[in-house]
mmCIF file of C-alpha atoms in Angstrom:
data_model
loop_
_atom_site.group_PDB
_atom_site.id
_atom_site.type_symbol
_atom_site.label_atom_id
_atom_site.label_comp_id
_atom_site.label_asym_id
_atom_site.label_seq_id
_atom_site.Cartn_x
_atom_site.Cartn_y
_atom_site.Cartn_z
ATOM 1 C CA MET A 3 -34.522 23.434 17.545
ATOM 2 C CA ILE A 4 -32.639 24.226 14.366
ATOM 3 C CA GLN A 5 -29.992 21.638 15.223
ATOM 4 C CA LEU A 6 -32.680 19.012 15.760
ATOM 5 C CA ILE A 7 -34.327 19.748 12.411
ATOM 6 C CA ALA A 8 -30.951 19.696 10.658
ATOM 7 C CA PHE A 9 -30.058 16.377 12.312
ATOM 8 C CA TYR A 10 -33.265 14.661 11.187
ATOM 9 C CA LEU A 11 -32.915 16.180 7.718
ATOM 10 C CA PHE A 12 -29.334 14.970 7.267
ATOM 11 C CA ALA A 13 -30.063 11.565 8.806
ATOM 12 C CA THR A 14 -33.109 11.017 6.598
ATOM 13 C CA ILE A 15 -31.214 11.899 3.439
ATOM 14 C CA VAL A 16 -28.280 9.689 4.458
ATOM 15 C CA ILE A 17 -30.557 6.692 5.006
ATOM 16 C CA ALA A 18 -32.537 7.308 1.815
ATOM 17 C CA SER A 19 -29.446 7.797 -0.352
ATOM 18 C CA ALA A 20 -27.784 4.720 1.168
ATOM 19 C CA ALA A 21 -30.858 2.677 0.263
ATOM 20 C CA MET A 22 -30.753 4.075 -3.272
ATOM 21 C CA VAL A 23 -27.103 3.019 -3.560
ATOM 22 C CA ILE A 24 -28.273 -0.555 -3.089
ATOM 23 C CA PHE A 25 -31.490 -0.491 -5.096
ATOM 24 C CA ALA A 26 -30.360 1.633 -8.070
ATOM 25 C CA ARG A 27 -30.081 -0.481 -11.211
ATOM 26 C CA ASN A 28 -27.476 1.747 -12.853
ATOM 27 C CA PRO A 29 -24.039 1.600 -11.173
ATOM 28 C CA VAL A 30 -23.335 5.217 -12.144
ATOM 29 C CA HIS A 31 -26.505 6.288 -10.352
ATOM 30 C CA SER A 32 -25.392 4.241 -7.315
ATOM 31 C CA VAL A 33 -22.135 6.183 -7.163
ATOM 32 C CA MET A 34 -24.016 9.490 -7.383
ATOM 33 C CA TRP A 35 -26.294 8.441 -4.511
ATOM 34 C CA LEU A 36 -23.154 7.457 -2.566
ATOM 35 C CA ILE A 37 -21.734 10.971 -3.042
ATOM 36 C CA LEU A 38 -24.995 12.422 -1.695
ATOM 37 C CA ALA A 39 -24.748 10.120 1.331
ATOM 38 C CA PHE A 40 -21.191 11.285 1.993
ATOM 39 C CA PHE A 41 -22.197 14.944 1.872
ATOM 40 C CA ASN A 42 -25.035 14.492 4.324
ATOM 41 C CA ALA A 43 -22.830 12.363 6.608
ATOM 42 C CA ALA A 44 -20.422 15.310 6.627
ATOM 43 C CA GLY A 45 -23.322 17.493 7.750
ATOM 44 C CA LEU A 46 -23.992 15.118 10.630
ATOM 45 C CA MET A 47 -20.350 15.307 11.647
ATOM 46 C CA LEU A 48 -20.546 19.111 11.637
ATOM 47 C CA LEU A 49 -23.553 18.973 13.951
ATOM 48 C CA ALA A 50 -21.565 16.687 16.261
ATOM 49 C CA GLY A 51 -18.734 19.242 16.375
ATOM 50 C CA ALA A 52 -16.285 17.070 14.437
ATOM 51 C CA GLU A 53 -15.522 19.412 11.552
ATOM 52 C CA PHE A 54 -12.258 17.597 10.822
ATOM 53 C CA ILE A 55 -14.131 14.350 10.068
ATOM 54 C CA ALA A 56 -16.628 16.336 7.997
ATOM 55 C CA MET A 57 -13.871 17.830 5.846
ATOM 56 C CA LEU A 58 -12.285 14.381 5.472
ATOM 57 C CA LEU A 59 -15.589 13.017 4.181
ATOM 58 C CA VAL A 60 -15.911 15.792 1.605
ATOM 59 C CA ILE A 61 -12.295 15.980 0.482
ATOM 60 C CA VAL A 62 -11.173 12.343 0.677
ATOM 61 C CA TYR A 63 -14.299 10.297 0.125
ATOM 62 C CA VAL A 64 -16.239 12.582 -2.226
ATOM 63 C CA GLY A 65 -13.282 14.193 -3.920
ATOM 64 C CA ALA A 66 -11.178 11.062 -4.404
ATOM 65 C CA VAL A 67 -12.811 7.743 -3.586
ATOM 66 C CA ALA A 68 -16.303 8.360 -4.991
ATOM 67 C CA VAL A 69 -14.949 10.043 -8.127
ATOM 68 C CA LEU A 70 -12.574 7.085 -8.606
ATOM 69 C CA PHE A 71 -15.513 4.705 -8.283
ATOM 70 C CA LEU A 72 -17.432 6.761 -10.855
ATOM 71 C CA PHE A 73 -14.597 6.699 -13.389
ATOM 72 C CA VAL A 74 -14.019 2.952 -12.906
ATOM 73 C CA VAL A 75 -17.710 2.163 -13.317
ATOM 74 C CA MET A 76 -17.980 4.341 -16.436
ATOM 75 C CA MET A 77 -14.884 2.768 -18.017
ATOM 76 C CA LEU A 78 -15.961 -0.812 -17.348
ATOM 77 C CA ASP A 79 -18.138 -2.576 -19.899
ATOM 78 C CA ILE A 80 -20.727 -3.937 -17.443
ATOM 79 C CA ASP A 81 -23.053 -6.685 -18.656
ATOM 80 C CA PHE A 82 -26.286 -6.071 -16.740
ATOM 81 C CA ALA A 83 -27.822 -9.361 -17.916
ATOM 82 C CA GLU A 84 -24.906 -11.264 -16.357
ATOM 83 C CA LEU A 85 -25.305 -9.294 -13.135
ATOM 84 C CA ARG A 86 -28.972 -10.224 -12.907
ATOM 85 C CA SER A 87 -28.207 -13.888 -13.558
ATOM 86 C CA GLY A 88 -25.592 -13.920 -10.775
ATOM 87 C CA PHE A 89 -28.048 -12.412 -8.297
ATOM 88 C CA VAL A 90 -29.887 -15.701 -7.803
ATOM 89 C CA ARG A 91 -26.646 -17.637 -7.443
ATOM 90 C CA TYR A 92 -25.335 -15.462 -4.593
ATOM 91 C CA LEU A 93 -28.750 -14.981 -2.957
ATOM 92 C CA PRO A 94 -28.130 -17.434 -0.019
ATOM 93 C CA LEU A 95 -24.812 -15.814 0.852
ATOM 94 C CA GLY A 96 -26.340 -12.361 0.615
ATOM 95 C CA ALA A 97 -29.252 -13.392 2.819
ATOM 96 C CA LEU A 98 -26.823 -14.735 5.447
ATOM 97 C CA VAL A 99 -24.853 -11.466 5.466
ATOM 98 C CA ALA A 100 -28.123 -9.501 5.735
ATOM 99 C CA ILE A 101 -29.232 -11.587 8.733
ATOM 100 C CA VAL A 102 -25.888 -11.002 10.484
ATOM 101 C CA LEU A 103 -26.070 -7.267 9.875
ATOM 102 C CA ALA A 104 -29.695 -7.152 11.098
ATOM 103 C CA ALA A 105 -28.662 -8.966 14.285
ATOM 104 C CA GLU A 106 -25.853 -6.469 14.830
ATOM 105 C CA LEU A 107 -28.288 -3.570 14.381
ATOM 106 C CA VAL A 108 -30.675 -5.071 16.925
ATOM 107 C CA PHE A 109 -27.789 -5.540 19.367
ATOM 108 C CA ALA A 110 -26.615 -1.966 18.818
ATOM 109 C CA VAL A 111 -30.126 -0.551 19.419
ATOM 110 C CA GLY A 112 -30.425 -2.594 22.584
ATOM 111 C CA ALA A 113 -27.033 -1.336 23.819
ATOM 112 C CA TRP A 114 -28.058 2.252 23.053
ATOM 113 C CA GLN A 115 -31.327 1.881 24.948
ATOM 114 C CA ALA A 116 -29.428 0.439 27.926
ATOM 115 C CA GLY A 117 -27.612 3.737 28.357
ATOM 116 C CA GLY A 118 -24.761 5.611 26.799
ATOM 117 C CA VAL A 119 -21.129 5.252 27.663
ATOM 118 C CA ASP A 120 -19.707 7.986 29.858
ATOM 119 C CA LEU A 121 -16.980 9.151 27.507
ATOM 120 C CA ALA A 122 -15.973 12.024 29.779
ATOM 121 C CA ALA A 123 -14.731 9.584 32.380
ATOM 122 C CA ARG A 124 -12.772 7.532 29.843
ATOM 123 C CA ALA A 125 -11.246 10.107 27.528
ATOM 124 C CA ALA A 126 -8.860 12.955 28.193
ATOM 125 C CA PRO A 127 -10.583 16.297 28.750
ATOM 126 C CA ALA A 128 -10.726 18.397 25.595
ATOM 127 C CA ALA A 129 -9.810 22.042 25.569
ATOM 128 C CA THR A 130 -12.702 24.375 24.872
ATOM 129 C CA ASP A 131 -10.704 27.315 23.501
ATOM 130 C CA THR A 132 -9.322 25.440 20.447
ATOM 131 C CA SER A 133 -11.012 23.543 17.621
ATOM 132 C CA ASN A 134 -10.716 19.804 17.267
ATOM 133 C CA ILE A 135 -8.721 20.262 14.049
ATOM 134 C CA GLN A 136 -6.026 22.103 15.990
ATOM 135 C CA GLN A 137 -6.087 19.512 18.757
ATOM 136 C CA ILE A 138 -5.760 16.622 16.285
ATOM 137 C CA GLY A 139 -2.881 18.422 14.549
ATOM 138 C CA GLU A 140 -1.065 18.988 17.822
ATOM 139 C CA LEU A 141 -1.419 15.306 18.739
ATOM 140 C CA LEU A 142 -0.351 14.065 15.312
ATOM 141 C CA TYR A 143 2.768 16.217 15.130
ATOM 142 C CA THR A 144 3.863 15.867 18.751
ATOM 143 C CA ARG A 145 2.875 12.629 20.495
ATOM 144 C CA TYR A 146 2.162 10.529 17.396
ATOM 145 C CA ILE A 147 4.721 12.037 15.020
ATOM 146 C CA PHE A 148 6.646 8.749 14.564
ATOM 147 C CA LEU A 149 3.460 6.772 13.872
ATOM 148 C CA PHE A 150 2.348 9.472 11.439
ATOM 149 C CA GLU A 151 5.669 9.311 9.587
ATOM 150 C CA ALA A 152 5.537 5.500 9.608
ATOM 151 C CA ALA A 153 2.093 5.594 8.013
ATOM 152 C CA GLY A 154 3.453 7.903 5.296
ATOM 153 C CA ILE A 155 6.366 5.521 4.632
ATOM 154 C CA VAL A 156 3.982 2.558 4.401
ATOM 155 C CA LEU A 157 1.851 4.424 1.860
ATOM 156 C CA LEU A 158 4.963 5.388 -0.129
ATOM 157 C CA VAL A 159 6.158 1.765 -0.209
ATOM 158 C CA ALA A 160 2.707 0.640 -1.303
ATOM 159 C CA MET A 161 2.683 3.190 -4.110
ATOM 160 C CA ILE A 162 6.144 2.151 -5.323
ATOM 161 C CA GLY A 163 5.157 -1.522 -5.116
ATOM 162 C CA ALA A 164 2.041 -0.892 -7.194
ATOM 163 C CA ILE A 165 4.115 0.904 -9.843
ATOM 164 C CA VAL A 166 6.676 -1.934 -9.941
ATOM 165 C CA LEU A 167 4.014 -4.637 -10.178
ATOM 166 C CA THR A 168 2.147 -2.921 -13.005
ATOM 167 C CA HIS A 169 5.251 -1.905 -14.966
ATOM 168 C CA ARG A 170 6.036 -4.358 -17.754
ATOM 169 C CA GLN A 171 8.730 -4.421 -20.383
ATOM 170 C CA ARG A 172 7.307 -4.447 -23.886
ATOM 171 C CA GLY A 173 9.281 -5.479 -26.933
ATOM 172 C CA GLY A 174 9.374 -3.556 -30.154
ATOM 173 C CA VAL A 175 8.992 -0.159 -28.455
ATOM 174 C CA ARG A 176 11.362 2.604 -29.436
ATOM 175 C CA ILE A 177 12.814 4.251 -26.339
ATOM 176 C CA GLN A 178 14.049 7.809 -26.372
ATOM 177 C CA ASN A 179 17.832 8.115 -26.092
ATOM 178 C CA ILE A 180 18.482 11.634 -24.881
ATOM 179 C CA SER A 181 22.293 11.363 -24.914
ATOM 180 C CA ALA A 182 22.281 10.194 -28.547
ATOM 181 C CA GLN A 183 20.015 13.071 -29.472
ATOM 182 C CA ASN A 184 22.317 15.566 -27.793
ATOM 183 C CA ARG A 185 25.389 14.133 -29.576
ATOM 184 C CA ARG A 186 23.779 14.319 -33.014
ATOM 185 C CA ARG A 187 25.276 16.894 -35.385
ATOM 186 C CA PRO A 188 23.335 18.851 -38.011
ATOM 187 C CA GLU A 189 25.182 17.108 -40.852
ATOM 188 C CA ASP A 190 24.098 13.755 -39.428
ATOM 189 C CA ALA A 191 20.494 14.811 -39.170
ATOM 190 C CA THR A 192 19.985 16.186 -42.698
ATOM 191 C CA ARG A 193 21.116 15.078 -46.141
ATOM 192 C CA LEU A 194 20.877 17.026 -49.363
ATOM 193 C CA VAL A 195 19.943 14.876 -52.356
ATOM 194 C CA ASP A 196 19.604 16.116 -55.937
ATOM 195 C CA PRO A 197 18.101 13.270 -57.931
ATOM 196 C CA GLY A 198 17.966 13.483 -61.678
ATOM 197 C CA VAL A 199 14.841 13.879 -63.740
ATOM 198 C CA GLY A 200 12.780 10.675 -63.663
ATOM 199 C CA GLN A 201 14.956 9.129 -60.963
ATOM 200 C CA GLY A 202 13.755 8.181 -57.549
ATOM 201 C CA MET A 203 15.430 8.815 -54.257
ATOM 202 C CA GLU A 204 16.908 5.932 -52.313
ATOM 203 C CA LEU A 205 16.608 5.940 -48.550
#
């Protein structure tokens, strides 16, 4: 009974917060509603017994992606009048996407009412004495270790490529020369000048 109440509570908040992400006029408020949706989706994953996915939602999506969205939205100078004027221009395309999504939802509901898929007959049996986090870790670091390492290399290459593409040489910038600083002697760094009265000092 408690699980059923928690499920409907989390599901209701997820749907309501997702709707507020769309209908909120302030982009910062939309990001905050998105964070609330992620938290409640993590609660649904916990109820389903997938605590690994729940922790991923909290750590990755809330802790990194949503916060990044928030900072980007706050740093951008958004012209709300221009956004409202562009709404009418993209209304036909948005209506077409909405119709396609509605058709997919109707198809999904019909498939669900037709009967669920027997996952036990299609998937490998899961051990009951270990958590799914431990099982995923064992699979990643044994059977899929090469794919896991390849994914890490791809992300590393993407990070290096992003740094190379955004790095630009700028003229007129003084660059620190560490070797020249280490070779400098005290007599080269300071100079004692005793100008006369009423005389200036030449540099």
